[in-house]
């Protein structure tokens, strides 16, 4: 296959992933796996799991991170530009159209009634998966104070999430050093 | 405001959102809300909730969706034409992607075996439970008088919460609560 065609293929596969991953996040992992591991065989199963762990450890949406990873692995930095553009483009076009339309119809009373019903539902959809997510993030009785302290300080004290993230990383590393020093003694 | 200043502010805000957007999805909501609602006032808190709803029902992660939507809205609300609004969308979407592109490229080039790196594990040990707290704060921040207008809002909230825990499809739940809004209000 010639090079231009390979770039195009990268773009297309991730365009498809970008177009069909509703709600983003974890829902799309099976779809990515199917395309990248089963169909195209660009990554092995273990490599896929490794990539997933990395994509979740780096900031930014998981879909974009995996797209960049696969593109880079296939055809280097230029490859990652094609996969990145592919995964972003579908939602960009859809949301742009909605934004253009929505700003015109926003004050329409029917639309307002619909969204009055939807808004509390959105909050419920954010809150509902918390228990399951907490379990998979390793929240137990001995560290449940961490999410509680974070939630309260961001909600009530208006602490910026930027500080929360920086402090969490620093605390994690300090704790690691502390354990290391203790085990040396 | 001058158009170039606005573009620059949007660009900086969304670089920040991309850079500190650990955990993807809902974990990024408090940061996005802080930047675009609290600090810059580009959109109202109800509009922000609407974006989350739209994001649930369209492809792509919330970070891209809000970047695209807010880029357009902030520029057109400031009195500039549709064309400049589209450019605003592009600026924000690009900005939110740049940190991922740089960090994932570094990961691919230098730290391919980062997964078993004890330092990375250490920095994630506190960050992972903290991210759960960020998601909880996103829900708490949206539980306000703009989104919960009366007792009916709470009924919708409770019903969607239970249905969501029972794994009913979120897109279906949003559609149903939109219908509920139409009937109830």
PDB file of C-alpha atoms in Angstrom, chain A residues 18-26 28 47 49-51 53-66 68-70 72-73 77 80-81 84 87-88 90-96 98-100 102-104 106 110-131 133-139 143 146-148 150-152 154-155 158-169 171-173 175-177 180, chain B residues 16 18-24 26 28-31 34 38 46-47 49-50 52-65 68-69 72-73 76-77 82 85-86 89-90 93 96-97 99-101 103-105 107-109 111-115 118-120 122-130 132-143 146-149 153-154 156-158 160-161 164-165 170-171 173-174 177-183 185:
ATOM      1  CA  UNK A  18     -15.054   9.652  16.238  1.00  0.00           C
ATOM      2  CA  UNK A  19     -18.428   9.468  14.520  1.00  0.00           C
ATOM      3  CA  UNK A  20     -19.811   6.556  16.514  1.00  0.00           C
ATOM      4  CA  UNK A  21     -18.601   7.165  20.042  1.00  0.00           C
ATOM      5  CA  UNK A  22     -21.591   8.708  21.716  1.00  0.00           C
ATOM      6  CA  UNK A  23     -21.077  10.073  25.182  1.00  0.00           C
ATOM      7  CA  UNK A  24     -17.321   9.636  24.832  1.00  0.00           C
ATOM      8  CA  UNK A  25     -15.072   8.016  27.393  1.00  0.00           C
ATOM      9  CA  UNK A  26     -15.312   4.370  28.284  1.00  0.00           C
ATOM     10  CA  UNK A  28     -15.946   3.758  22.996  1.00  0.00           C
ATOM     11  CA  UNK A  47      -0.248  -3.548  23.508  1.00  0.00           C
ATOM     12  CA  UNK A  49      -4.200  -2.690  27.163  1.00  0.00           C
ATOM     13  CA  UNK A  50      -0.881  -0.902  27.734  1.00  0.00           C
ATOM     14  CA  UNK A  51      -1.959   1.897  25.439  1.00  0.00           C
ATOM     15  CA  UNK A  53      -3.529   2.583  30.612  1.00  0.00           C
ATOM     16  CA  UNK A  54      -1.261   5.269  29.134  1.00  0.00           C
ATOM     17  CA  UNK A  55      -4.110   7.118  27.447  1.00  0.00           C
ATOM     18  CA  UNK A  56      -5.856   7.336  30.804  1.00  0.00           C
ATOM     19  CA  UNK A  57      -2.759   8.530  32.654  1.00  0.00           C
ATOM     20  CA  UNK A  58      -2.180  11.459  30.298  1.00  0.00           C
ATOM     21  CA  UNK A  59      -4.568  14.443  30.382  1.00  0.00           C
ATOM     22  CA  UNK A  60      -7.066  14.879  27.575  1.00  0.00           C
ATOM     23  CA  UNK A  61      -9.867  12.780  26.121  1.00  0.00           C
ATOM     24  CA  UNK A  62      -9.112   9.063  25.902  1.00  0.00           C
ATOM     25  CA  UNK A  63     -10.235   8.880  22.281  1.00  0.00           C
ATOM     26  CA  UNK A  64      -7.796  11.575  21.195  1.00  0.00           C
ATOM     27  CA  UNK A  65      -4.972  10.054  23.223  1.00  0.00           C
ATOM     28  CA  UNK A  66      -5.475   6.595  21.719  1.00  0.00           C
ATOM     29  CA  UNK A  68      -2.472   9.926  18.666  1.00  0.00           C
ATOM     30  CA  UNK A  69      -0.829   6.786  20.029  1.00  0.00           C
ATOM     31  CA  UNK A  70      -1.938   4.558  17.157  1.00  0.00           C
ATOM     32  CA  UNK A  72       2.323   7.723  16.001  1.00  0.00           C
ATOM     33  CA  UNK A  73       3.014   4.006  16.162  1.00  0.00           C
ATOM     34  CA  UNK A  77       4.184  12.204  14.262  1.00  0.00           C
ATOM     35  CA  UNK A  80      -0.796  11.065  14.662  1.00  0.00           C
ATOM     36  CA  UNK A  81      -1.938  14.287  12.979  1.00  0.00           C
ATOM     37  CA  UNK A  84      -6.130  13.080  15.626  1.00  0.00           C
ATOM     38  CA  UNK A  87     -11.249  11.477  15.578  1.00  0.00           C
ATOM     39  CA  UNK A  88     -11.997  15.180  16.170  1.00  0.00           C
ATOM     40  CA  UNK A  90     -17.061  14.318  13.214  1.00  0.00           C
ATOM     41  CA  UNK A  91     -17.943  15.857  16.580  1.00  0.00           C
ATOM     42  CA  UNK A  92     -16.575  19.222  15.442  1.00  0.00           C
ATOM     43  CA  UNK A  93     -18.957  19.358  12.482  1.00  0.00           C
ATOM     44  CA  UNK A  94     -21.968  18.070  14.444  1.00  0.00           C
ATOM     45  CA  UNK A  95     -21.498  20.415  17.397  1.00  0.00           C
ATOM     46  CA  UNK A  96     -20.773  23.409  15.189  1.00  0.00           C
ATOM     47  CA  UNK A  98     -25.906  22.473  16.651  1.00  0.00           C
ATOM     48  CA  UNK A  99     -24.271  25.637  18.021  1.00  0.00           C
ATOM     49  CA  UNK A 100     -25.300  27.619  14.952  1.00  0.00           C
ATOM     50  CA  UNK A 102     -29.188  26.347  18.905  1.00  0.00           C
ATOM     51  CA  UNK A 103     -28.165  29.980  19.350  1.00  0.00           C
ATOM     52  CA  UNK A 104     -31.133  30.842  17.124  1.00  0.00           C
ATOM     53  CA  UNK A 106     -32.488  28.790  22.380  1.00  0.00           C
ATOM     54  CA  UNK A 110     -40.770  24.730  23.396  1.00  0.00           C
ATOM     55  CA  UNK A 111     -36.993  24.190  23.402  1.00  0.00           C
ATOM     56  CA  UNK A 112     -36.814  25.780  26.862  1.00  0.00           C
ATOM     57  CA  UNK A 113     -39.450  23.345  28.202  1.00  0.00           C
ATOM     58  CA  UNK A 114     -37.587  20.373  26.769  1.00  0.00           C
ATOM     59  CA  UNK A 115     -34.340  21.480  28.376  1.00  0.00           C
ATOM     60  CA  UNK A 116     -36.055  22.145  31.696  1.00  0.00           C
ATOM     61  CA  UNK A 117     -36.709  18.394  31.758  1.00  0.00           C
ATOM     62  CA  UNK A 118     -33.261  17.470  30.497  1.00  0.00           C
ATOM     63  CA  UNK A 119     -31.108  19.544  32.887  1.00  0.00           C
ATOM     64  CA  UNK A 120     -31.825  17.589  36.101  1.00  0.00           C
ATOM     65  CA  UNK A 121     -31.440  14.364  34.091  1.00  0.00           C
ATOM     66  CA  UNK A 122     -27.932  15.424  33.056  1.00  0.00           C
ATOM     67  CA  UNK A 123     -26.947  15.936  36.684  1.00  0.00           C
ATOM     68  CA  UNK A 124     -28.287  12.450  37.508  1.00  0.00           C
ATOM     69  CA  UNK A 125     -26.294  10.957  34.620  1.00  0.00           C
ATOM     70  CA  UNK A 126     -23.123  12.513  36.016  1.00  0.00           C
ATOM     71  CA  UNK A 127     -23.815  11.355  39.585  1.00  0.00           C
ATOM     72  CA  UNK A 128     -25.067   7.820  38.864  1.00  0.00           C
ATOM     73  CA  UNK A 129     -21.790   6.180  37.746  1.00  0.00           C
ATOM     74  CA  UNK A 130     -19.835   7.586  40.721  1.00  0.00           C
ATOM     75  CA  UNK A 131     -20.075   4.425  42.834  1.00  0.00           C
ATOM     76  CA  UNK A 133     -16.104   4.554  39.033  1.00  0.00           C
ATOM     77  CA  UNK A 134     -15.002   4.923  42.649  1.00  0.00           C
ATOM     78  CA  UNK A 135     -14.568   1.183  42.950  1.00  0.00           C
ATOM     79  CA  UNK A 136     -12.462   0.918  39.807  1.00  0.00           C
ATOM     80  CA  UNK A 137     -10.333   3.897  40.897  1.00  0.00           C
ATOM     81  CA  UNK A 138      -9.465   2.007  44.097  1.00  0.00           C
ATOM     82  CA  UNK A 139     -11.503   4.124  46.504  1.00  0.00           C
ATOM     83  CA  UNK A 143      -8.939   6.776  51.289  1.00  0.00           C
ATOM     84  CA  UNK A 146      -9.746  12.083  49.278  1.00  0.00           C
ATOM     85  CA  UNK A 147     -12.763  12.277  46.909  1.00  0.00           C
ATOM     86  CA  UNK A 148     -14.898  13.808  49.668  1.00  0.00           C
ATOM     87  CA  UNK A 150     -11.879  17.227  46.732  1.00  0.00           C
ATOM     88  CA  UNK A 151     -15.602  17.436  46.015  1.00  0.00           C
ATOM     89  CA  UNK A 152     -16.256  19.779  48.942  1.00  0.00           C
ATOM     90  CA  UNK A 154     -14.146  22.460  44.577  1.00  0.00           C
ATOM     91  CA  UNK A 155     -17.869  22.824  45.196  1.00  0.00           C
ATOM     92  CA  UNK A 158     -14.263  27.097  44.783  1.00  0.00           C
ATOM     93  CA  UNK A 159     -10.748  25.686  44.734  1.00  0.00           C
ATOM     94  CA  UNK A 160      -9.518  25.390  41.143  1.00  0.00           C
ATOM     95  CA  UNK A 161      -9.319  21.807  39.820  1.00  0.00           C
ATOM     96  CA  UNK A 162      -5.865  22.748  38.511  1.00  0.00           C
ATOM     97  CA  UNK A 163      -4.576  22.967  42.103  1.00  0.00           C
ATOM     98  CA  UNK A 164      -6.391  19.769  43.048  1.00  0.00           C
ATOM     99  CA  UNK A 165      -4.583  17.905  40.277  1.00  0.00           C
ATOM    100  CA  UNK A 166      -1.164  19.391  41.041  1.00  0.00           C
ATOM    101  CA  UNK A 167      -1.503  18.762  44.794  1.00  0.00           C
ATOM    102  CA  UNK A 168      -2.725  15.183  44.196  1.00  0.00           C
ATOM    103  CA  UNK A 169       0.274  14.380  42.003  1.00  0.00           C
ATOM    104  CA  UNK A 171       1.058  14.071  47.482  1.00  0.00           C
ATOM    105  CA  UNK A 172       1.170  10.772  45.577  1.00  0.00           C
ATOM    106  CA  UNK A 173       4.887  11.152  44.904  1.00  0.00           C
ATOM    107  CA  UNK A 175       3.775   9.270  49.858  1.00  0.00           C
ATOM    108  CA  UNK A 176       5.743   6.973  47.539  1.00  0.00           C
ATOM    109  CA  UNK A 177       9.043   8.507  48.724  1.00  0.00           C
ATOM    110  CA  UNK A 180      10.475   3.945  50.099  1.00  0.00           C
TER     111      UNK A 180
ATOM    112  CA  UNK B  16      -5.483  24.849  30.266  1.00  0.00           C
ATOM    113  CA  UNK B  18      -6.642  20.156  27.824  1.00  0.00           C
ATOM    114  CA  UNK B  19      -3.558  20.199  30.007  1.00  0.00           C
ATOM    115  CA  UNK B  20      -5.327  19.580  33.301  1.00  0.00           C
ATOM    116  CA  UNK B  21      -8.090  17.402  31.924  1.00  0.00           C
ATOM    117  CA  UNK B  22      -7.115  14.205  33.691  1.00  0.00           C
ATOM    118  CA  UNK B  23      -9.605  11.382  33.856  1.00  0.00           C
ATOM    119  CA  UNK B  24     -11.469  12.592  30.763  1.00  0.00           C
ATOM    120  CA  UNK B  26     -17.042  14.290  33.576  1.00  0.00           C
ATOM    121  CA  UNK B  28     -13.107  17.751  33.249  1.00  0.00           C
ATOM    122  CA  UNK B  29     -16.460  19.442  33.879  1.00  0.00           C
ATOM    123  CA  UNK B  30     -15.531  21.452  37.010  1.00  0.00           C
ATOM    124  CA  UNK B  31     -12.483  22.838  35.212  1.00  0.00           C
ATOM    125  CA  UNK B  34     -14.767  27.328  36.122  1.00  0.00           C
ATOM    126  CA  UNK B  38     -17.209  31.491  36.462  1.00  0.00           C
ATOM    127  CA  UNK B  46     -27.885  26.604  32.222  1.00  0.00           C
ATOM    128  CA  UNK B  47     -26.269  26.795  28.793  1.00  0.00           C
ATOM    129  CA  UNK B  49     -25.730  22.105  31.410  1.00  0.00           C
ATOM    130  CA  UNK B  50     -27.356  22.096  27.970  1.00  0.00           C
ATOM    131  CA  UNK B  52     -23.415  18.522  28.634  1.00  0.00           C
ATOM    132  CA  UNK B  53     -26.822  17.193  27.537  1.00  0.00           C
ATOM    133  CA  UNK B  54     -26.027  17.785  23.870  1.00  0.00           C
ATOM    134  CA  UNK B  55     -22.659  16.150  24.381  1.00  0.00           C
ATOM    135  CA  UNK B  56     -24.357  13.046  25.801  1.00  0.00           C
ATOM    136  CA  UNK B  57     -26.459  12.644  22.687  1.00  0.00           C
ATOM    137  CA  UNK B  58     -23.850  13.424  20.028  1.00  0.00           C
ATOM    138  CA  UNK B  59     -20.580  11.717  19.166  1.00  0.00           C
ATOM    139  CA  UNK B  60     -17.310  12.772  20.722  1.00  0.00           C
ATOM    140  CA  UNK B  61     -15.999  13.531  24.189  1.00  0.00           C
ATOM    141  CA  UNK B  62     -17.326  16.414  26.253  1.00  0.00           C
ATOM    142  CA  UNK B  63     -14.006  18.275  26.090  1.00  0.00           C
ATOM    143  CA  UNK B  64     -14.174  18.597  22.273  1.00  0.00           C
ATOM    144  CA  UNK B  65     -17.888  19.271  22.294  1.00  0.00           C
ATOM    145  CA  UNK B  68     -16.467  23.615  19.686  1.00  0.00           C
ATOM    146  CA  UNK B  69     -19.706  24.931  21.158  1.00  0.00           C
ATOM    147  CA  UNK B  72     -18.714  29.582  18.496  1.00  0.00           C
ATOM    148  CA  UNK B  73     -21.038  30.978  21.147  1.00  0.00           C
ATOM    149  CA  UNK B  76     -20.997  35.349  18.212  1.00  0.00           C
ATOM    150  CA  UNK B  77     -22.405  36.563  21.552  1.00  0.00           C
ATOM    151  CA  UNK B  82     -20.972  33.432  12.050  1.00  0.00           C
ATOM    152  CA  UNK B  85     -17.706  32.124  15.325  1.00  0.00           C
ATOM    153  CA  UNK B  86     -16.670  29.087  13.285  1.00  0.00           C
ATOM    154  CA  UNK B  89     -14.736  26.868  17.375  1.00  0.00           C
ATOM    155  CA  UNK B  90     -11.627  25.833  15.484  1.00  0.00           C
ATOM    156  CA  UNK B  93     -10.919  22.663  19.518  1.00  0.00           C
ATOM    157  CA  UNK B  96      -7.897  21.605  23.783  1.00  0.00           C
ATOM    158  CA  UNK B  97      -6.114  19.013  21.598  1.00  0.00           C
ATOM    159  CA  UNK B  99      -1.618  19.243  25.212  1.00  0.00           C
ATOM    160  CA  UNK B 100      -2.705  15.683  24.311  1.00  0.00           C
ATOM    161  CA  UNK B 101      -0.724  15.817  21.095  1.00  0.00           C
ATOM    162  CA  UNK B 103       2.211  14.693  25.836  1.00  0.00           C
ATOM    163  CA  UNK B 104       1.208  11.573  23.903  1.00  0.00           C
ATOM    164  CA  UNK B 105       3.982  12.202  21.363  1.00  0.00           C
ATOM    165  CA  UNK B 107       5.087   9.237  25.708  1.00  0.00           C
ATOM    166  CA  UNK B 108       5.357   7.436  22.364  1.00  0.00           C
ATOM    167  CA  UNK B 109       8.905   8.647  21.802  1.00  0.00           C
ATOM    168  CA  UNK B 111       8.460   6.503  27.758  1.00  0.00           C
ATOM    169  CA  UNK B 112       6.977   3.620  25.928  1.00  0.00           C
ATOM    170  CA  UNK B 113       7.234   1.415  28.997  1.00  0.00           C
ATOM    171  CA  UNK B 114       5.777   4.016  31.295  1.00  0.00           C
ATOM    172  CA  UNK B 115       3.061   1.674  32.523  1.00  0.00           C
ATOM    173  CA  UNK B 118       6.685   3.304  39.867  1.00  0.00           C
ATOM    174  CA  UNK B 119       6.821   7.123  39.636  1.00  0.00           C
ATOM    175  CA  UNK B 120       3.816   7.231  37.355  1.00  0.00           C
ATOM    176  CA  UNK B 122       2.874   6.942  42.599  1.00  0.00           C
ATOM    177  CA  UNK B 123       1.577  10.136  41.023  1.00  0.00           C
ATOM    178  CA  UNK B 124      -1.660   8.402  40.062  1.00  0.00           C
ATOM    179  CA  UNK B 125      -2.230   6.865  43.491  1.00  0.00           C
ATOM    180  CA  UNK B 126      -3.814  10.019  44.917  1.00  0.00           C
ATOM    181  CA  UNK B 127      -4.925  11.468  41.582  1.00  0.00           C
ATOM    182  CA  UNK B 128      -7.294   8.590  40.784  1.00  0.00           C
ATOM    183  CA  UNK B 129      -9.472   8.957  43.903  1.00  0.00           C
ATOM    184  CA  UNK B 130      -9.220  12.761  43.530  1.00  0.00           C
ATOM    185  CA  UNK B 132     -13.771  10.748  41.566  1.00  0.00           C
ATOM    186  CA  UNK B 133     -14.109  13.794  43.813  1.00  0.00           C
ATOM    187  CA  UNK B 134     -13.916  16.086  40.771  1.00  0.00           C
ATOM    188  CA  UNK B 135     -16.758  14.202  39.094  1.00  0.00           C
ATOM    189  CA  UNK B 136     -18.816  14.461  42.302  1.00  0.00           C
ATOM    190  CA  UNK B 137     -18.159  18.205  42.438  1.00  0.00           C
ATOM    191  CA  UNK B 138     -19.344  18.510  38.819  1.00  0.00           C
ATOM    192  CA  UNK B 139     -22.683  17.016  39.861  1.00  0.00           C
ATOM    193  CA  UNK B 140     -22.896  19.201  42.994  1.00  0.00           C
ATOM    194  CA  UNK B 141     -22.082  22.406  41.097  1.00  0.00           C
ATOM    195  CA  UNK B 142     -24.842  21.704  38.590  1.00  0.00           C
ATOM    196  CA  UNK B 143     -27.366  20.976  41.341  1.00  0.00           C
ATOM    197  CA  UNK B 146     -30.943  27.226  37.406  1.00  0.00           C
ATOM    198  CA  UNK B 147     -31.151  23.512  36.672  1.00  0.00           C
ATOM    199  CA  UNK B 148     -33.533  22.500  39.476  1.00  0.00           C
ATOM    200  CA  UNK B 149     -36.451  24.895  39.172  1.00  0.00           C
ATOM    201  CA  UNK B 153     -36.896  18.659  38.580  1.00  0.00           C
ATOM    202  CA  UNK B 154     -36.106  16.477  41.591  1.00  0.00           C
ATOM    203  CA  UNK B 156     -36.842  13.665  37.054  1.00  0.00           C
ATOM    204  CA  UNK B 157     -33.455  13.611  38.775  1.00  0.00           C
ATOM    205  CA  UNK B 158     -34.435  10.675  41.007  1.00  0.00           C
ATOM    206  CA  UNK B 160     -33.020   9.126  35.869  1.00  0.00           C
ATOM    207  CA  UNK B 161     -30.617   8.291  38.688  1.00  0.00           C
ATOM    208  CA  UNK B 164     -29.057   5.010  34.999  1.00  0.00           C
ATOM    209  CA  UNK B 165     -27.865   2.750  37.816  1.00  0.00           C
ATOM    210  CA  UNK B 170     -28.225   7.536  28.630  1.00  0.00           C
ATOM    211  CA  UNK B 171     -29.337   8.789  25.212  1.00  0.00           C
ATOM    212  CA  UNK B 173     -32.931   8.820  29.230  1.00  0.00           C
ATOM    213  CA  UNK B 174     -32.168  12.272  27.835  1.00  0.00           C
ATOM    214  CA  UNK B 177     -36.621  13.547  30.165  1.00  0.00           C
ATOM    215  CA  UNK B 178     -36.943  16.030  27.280  1.00  0.00           C
ATOM    216  CA  UNK B 179     -40.415  14.622  26.626  1.00  0.00           C
ATOM    217  CA  UNK B 180     -41.137  14.821  30.368  1.00  0.00           C
ATOM    218  CA  UNK B 181     -40.138  18.497  30.309  1.00  0.00           C
ATOM    219  CA  UNK B 182     -42.478  19.146  27.412  1.00  0.00           C
ATOM    220  CA  UNK B 183     -45.367  17.457  29.219  1.00  0.00           C
ATOM    221  CA  UNK B 185     -43.914  22.485  31.948  1.00  0.00           C
TER     222      UNK B 185
END
